[in-house]
Coordinates of C-alpha atoms in Angstrom, one line a residue:
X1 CA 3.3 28.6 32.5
X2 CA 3.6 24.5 32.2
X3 CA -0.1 24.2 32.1
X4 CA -0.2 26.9 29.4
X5 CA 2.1 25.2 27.2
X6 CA 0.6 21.9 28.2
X7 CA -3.0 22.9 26.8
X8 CA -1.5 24.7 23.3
X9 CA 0.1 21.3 23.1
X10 CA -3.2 19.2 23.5
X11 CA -5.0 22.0 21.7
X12 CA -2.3 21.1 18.2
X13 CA -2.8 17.5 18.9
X14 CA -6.2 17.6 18.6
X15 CA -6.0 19.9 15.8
X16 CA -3.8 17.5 14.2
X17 CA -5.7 14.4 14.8
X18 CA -9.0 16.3 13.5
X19 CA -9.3 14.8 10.1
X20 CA -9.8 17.0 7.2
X21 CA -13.0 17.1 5.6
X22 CA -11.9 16.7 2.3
X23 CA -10.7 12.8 3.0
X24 CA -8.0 12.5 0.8
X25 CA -4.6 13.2 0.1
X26 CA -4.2 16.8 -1.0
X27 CA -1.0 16.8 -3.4
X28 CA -0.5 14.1 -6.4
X29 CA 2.0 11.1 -4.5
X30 CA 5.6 12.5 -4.8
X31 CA 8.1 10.0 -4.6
X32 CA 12.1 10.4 -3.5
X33 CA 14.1 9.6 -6.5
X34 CA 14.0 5.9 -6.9
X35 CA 16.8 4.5 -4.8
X36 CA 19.3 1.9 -5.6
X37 CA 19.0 -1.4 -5.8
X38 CA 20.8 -2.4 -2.5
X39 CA 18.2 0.5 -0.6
X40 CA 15.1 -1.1 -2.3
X41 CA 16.3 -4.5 -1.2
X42 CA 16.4 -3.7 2.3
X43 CA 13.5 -1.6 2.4
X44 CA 11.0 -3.9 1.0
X45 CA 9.3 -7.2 2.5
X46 CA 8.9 -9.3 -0.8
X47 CA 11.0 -9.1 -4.3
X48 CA 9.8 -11.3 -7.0
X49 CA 10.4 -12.1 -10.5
X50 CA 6.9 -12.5 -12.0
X51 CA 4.4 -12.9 -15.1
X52 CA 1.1 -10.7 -15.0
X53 CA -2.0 -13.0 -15.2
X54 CA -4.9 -11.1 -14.8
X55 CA -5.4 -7.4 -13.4
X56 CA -8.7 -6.7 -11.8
X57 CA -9.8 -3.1 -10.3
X58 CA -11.7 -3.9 -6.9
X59 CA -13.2 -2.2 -4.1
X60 CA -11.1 -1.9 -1.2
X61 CA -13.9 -3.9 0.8
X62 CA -13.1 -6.5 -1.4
X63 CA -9.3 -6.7 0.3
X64 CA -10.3 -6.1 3.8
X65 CA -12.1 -8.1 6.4
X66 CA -15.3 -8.8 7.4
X67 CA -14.5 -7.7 11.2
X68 CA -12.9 -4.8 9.5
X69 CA -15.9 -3.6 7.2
X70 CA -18.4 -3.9 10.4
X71 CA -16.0 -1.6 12.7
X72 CA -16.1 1.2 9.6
X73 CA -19.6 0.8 9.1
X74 CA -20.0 0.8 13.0
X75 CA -17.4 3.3 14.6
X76 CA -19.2 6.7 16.1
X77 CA -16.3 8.9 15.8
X78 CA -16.1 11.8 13.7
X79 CA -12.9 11.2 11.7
X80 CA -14.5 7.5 11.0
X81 CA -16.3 9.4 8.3
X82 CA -13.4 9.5 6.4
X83 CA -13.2 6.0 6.4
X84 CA -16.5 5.6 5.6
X85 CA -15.8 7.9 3.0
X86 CA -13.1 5.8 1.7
X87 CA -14.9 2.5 2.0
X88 CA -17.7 3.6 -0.4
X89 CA -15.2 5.9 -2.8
X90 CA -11.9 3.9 -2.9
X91 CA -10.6 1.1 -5.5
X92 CA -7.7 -0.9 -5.6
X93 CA -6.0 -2.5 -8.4
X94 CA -5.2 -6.3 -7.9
X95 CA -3.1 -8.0 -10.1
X96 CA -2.6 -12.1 -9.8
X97 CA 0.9 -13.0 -10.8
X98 CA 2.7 -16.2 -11.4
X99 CA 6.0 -16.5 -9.4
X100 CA 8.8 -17.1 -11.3
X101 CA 11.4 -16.6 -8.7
X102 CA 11.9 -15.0 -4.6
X103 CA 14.3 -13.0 -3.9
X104 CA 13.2 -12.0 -1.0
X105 CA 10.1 -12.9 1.5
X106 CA 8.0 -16.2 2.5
X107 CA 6.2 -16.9 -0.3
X108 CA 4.7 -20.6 -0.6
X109 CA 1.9 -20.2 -3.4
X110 CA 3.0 -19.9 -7.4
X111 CA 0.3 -17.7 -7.9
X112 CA -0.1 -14.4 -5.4
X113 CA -1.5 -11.4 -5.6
X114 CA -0.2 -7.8 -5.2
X115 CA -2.2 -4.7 -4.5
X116 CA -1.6 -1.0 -5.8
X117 CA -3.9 2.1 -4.8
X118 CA -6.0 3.4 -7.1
X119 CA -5.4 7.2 -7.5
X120 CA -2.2 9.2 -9.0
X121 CA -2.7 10.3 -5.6
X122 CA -2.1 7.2 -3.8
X123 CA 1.1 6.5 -6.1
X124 CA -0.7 4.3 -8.0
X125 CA 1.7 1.7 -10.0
X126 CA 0.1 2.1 -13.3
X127 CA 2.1 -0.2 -15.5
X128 CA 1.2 -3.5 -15.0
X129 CA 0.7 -5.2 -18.0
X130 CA -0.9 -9.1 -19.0
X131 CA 1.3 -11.5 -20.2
X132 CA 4.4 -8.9 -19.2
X133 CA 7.4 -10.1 -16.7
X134 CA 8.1 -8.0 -13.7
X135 CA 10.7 -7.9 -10.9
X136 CA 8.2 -6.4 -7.8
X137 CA 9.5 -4.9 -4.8
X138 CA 6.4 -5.4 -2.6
X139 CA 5.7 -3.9 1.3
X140 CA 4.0 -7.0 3.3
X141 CA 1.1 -5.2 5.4
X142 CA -1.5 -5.9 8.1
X143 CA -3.6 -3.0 7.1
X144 CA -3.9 -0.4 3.9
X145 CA -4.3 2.6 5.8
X146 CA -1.0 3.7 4.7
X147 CA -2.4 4.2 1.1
X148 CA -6.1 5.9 1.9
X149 CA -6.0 7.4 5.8
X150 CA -3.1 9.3 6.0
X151 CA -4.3 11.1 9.5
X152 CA -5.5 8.2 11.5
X153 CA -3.3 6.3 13.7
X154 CA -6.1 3.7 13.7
X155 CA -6.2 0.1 11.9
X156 CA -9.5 0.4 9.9
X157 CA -8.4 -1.5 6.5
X158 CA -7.0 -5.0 8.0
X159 CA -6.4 -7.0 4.7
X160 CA -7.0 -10.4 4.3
X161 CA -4.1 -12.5 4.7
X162 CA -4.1 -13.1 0.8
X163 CA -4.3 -9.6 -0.3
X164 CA -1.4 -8.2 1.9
X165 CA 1.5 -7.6 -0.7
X166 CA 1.1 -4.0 -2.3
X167 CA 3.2 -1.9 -4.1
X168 CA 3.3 1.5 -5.7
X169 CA 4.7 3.9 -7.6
X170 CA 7.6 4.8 -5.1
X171 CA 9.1 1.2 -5.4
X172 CA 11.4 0.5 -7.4
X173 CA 9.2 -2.4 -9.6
X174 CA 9.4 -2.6 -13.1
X175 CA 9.7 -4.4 -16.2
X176 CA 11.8 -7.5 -15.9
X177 CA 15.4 -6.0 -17.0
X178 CA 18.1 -9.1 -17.2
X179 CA 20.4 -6.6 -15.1
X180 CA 18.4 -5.9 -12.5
X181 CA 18.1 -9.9 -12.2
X182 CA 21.6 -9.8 -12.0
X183 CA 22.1 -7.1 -9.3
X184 CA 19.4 -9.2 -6.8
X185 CA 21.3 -12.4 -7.4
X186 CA 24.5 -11.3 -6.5
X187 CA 23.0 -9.2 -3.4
X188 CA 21.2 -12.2 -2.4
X189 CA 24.5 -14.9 -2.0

C-alpha cells in the first residue's frame, strides 16, 4: 500500500513539474485587493519617491546575464523549451527613474532602473509616465522567473545586478499622492 501511494505521489509530481506546452500564464494577472500602506511597506524590498526619465520596452535577454542566456540556449531538458520560448517571445518594460527620496532599501545611485513584465498577463504596471512623479513599491530579485516561468523551480532569468528592481501591477505604486508621502514618513520614524 506505501509503495502504491508513494508512486501516485511521484507520478503528480512529475505531472506537475511537466511544463505546459502552451508557455505562458493561462488567466489575465489577478491581483488581491491592493493592501494598505503598512502591508505594502513590509512586503516590499525598495519604496521610492521618483521622476520617470525615460521608458524603454526591452527584451528580457537584455536584463539577464550572459551566463544566464548560454544555460537557456544550452539546457537539454524538455521544459527548458519554455524558457527558450520565453527568451525569444518575452519583453520587459524598463523605466530609468531619478530618485527623489528612499523609504526603504539600499539604494546608492540617483538614477536606477525598475523593471515591469510585459503582458496584462504578467501584471504588467502600465502607467508609467515621462516627466510624472511616482512613489514605487519595488521587489529586489535575483532572477525574473517569477514574472515568465511560473512552473519551473529553476533560476533561468538571473538579472544583472542593475536591472533587479521590478514592480507590477499588484504593488501598490502609483502616482506621487502628498498623502501617501505622508503615511511612509510617519511609518518610517
Amino acid at each position: 500500500m506505501k509503495n502504491w501511494i508513494l508512486f501516485i505521489v511521484i507520478l503528480m509530481s512529475v505531472n506537475t513539474l511537466a511544463q505546459n506546452e502552451y508557455c505562458d500564464f493561462k488567466e489575465e494577472c489577478v491581483c488581491d485587493s491592493i493592501r494598505d500602506v503598512s502591508y505594502s511597506v513590509q512586503h516590499s524590498d525598495v519604496i521610492i519617491h521618483a521622476m520617470v526619465i525615460k521608458i524603454d520596452t526591452v527584451s528580457i535577454e537584455q536584463t539577464i546575464t550572459h551566463e544566464s542566456i548560454l544555460q537557456i540556449k544550452n539546457d537539454t531538458l524538455s521544459k527548458s523549451d519554455c524558457a527558450k520560448k520565453v527568451l525569444e517571445n518575452k519583453k520587459v518594460i524598463k523605466v530609468k527613474v531619478r530618485v527623489l527620496a528612499i523609504f526603504k532599501g539600499k539604494i546608492k545611485a540617483k538614477e536606477i532602473f525598475i523593471q515591469t513584465p510585459l503582458g496584462q498577463k504578467s501584471c504588467e504596471y502600465s502607467n508609467f509616465k515621462l516627466n510624472q512623479e511616482f512613489i514605487i513599491y519595488g521587489t529586489q530579485n535575483e532572477t525574473a522567473d517569477i514574472y515568465f516561468l511560473w512552473t519551473f523551480d529553476l533560476d533561468y532569468f538571473k538579472l544583472k545586478p542593475k536591472y533587479s528592481i521590478w514592480t507590477n501591477k499588484c504593488k501598490r505604486t502609483m502616482l506621487v499622492q502628498e498623502s501617501e508621502i505622508n503615511k511612509l514618513r510617519e511609518l518610517k520614524k
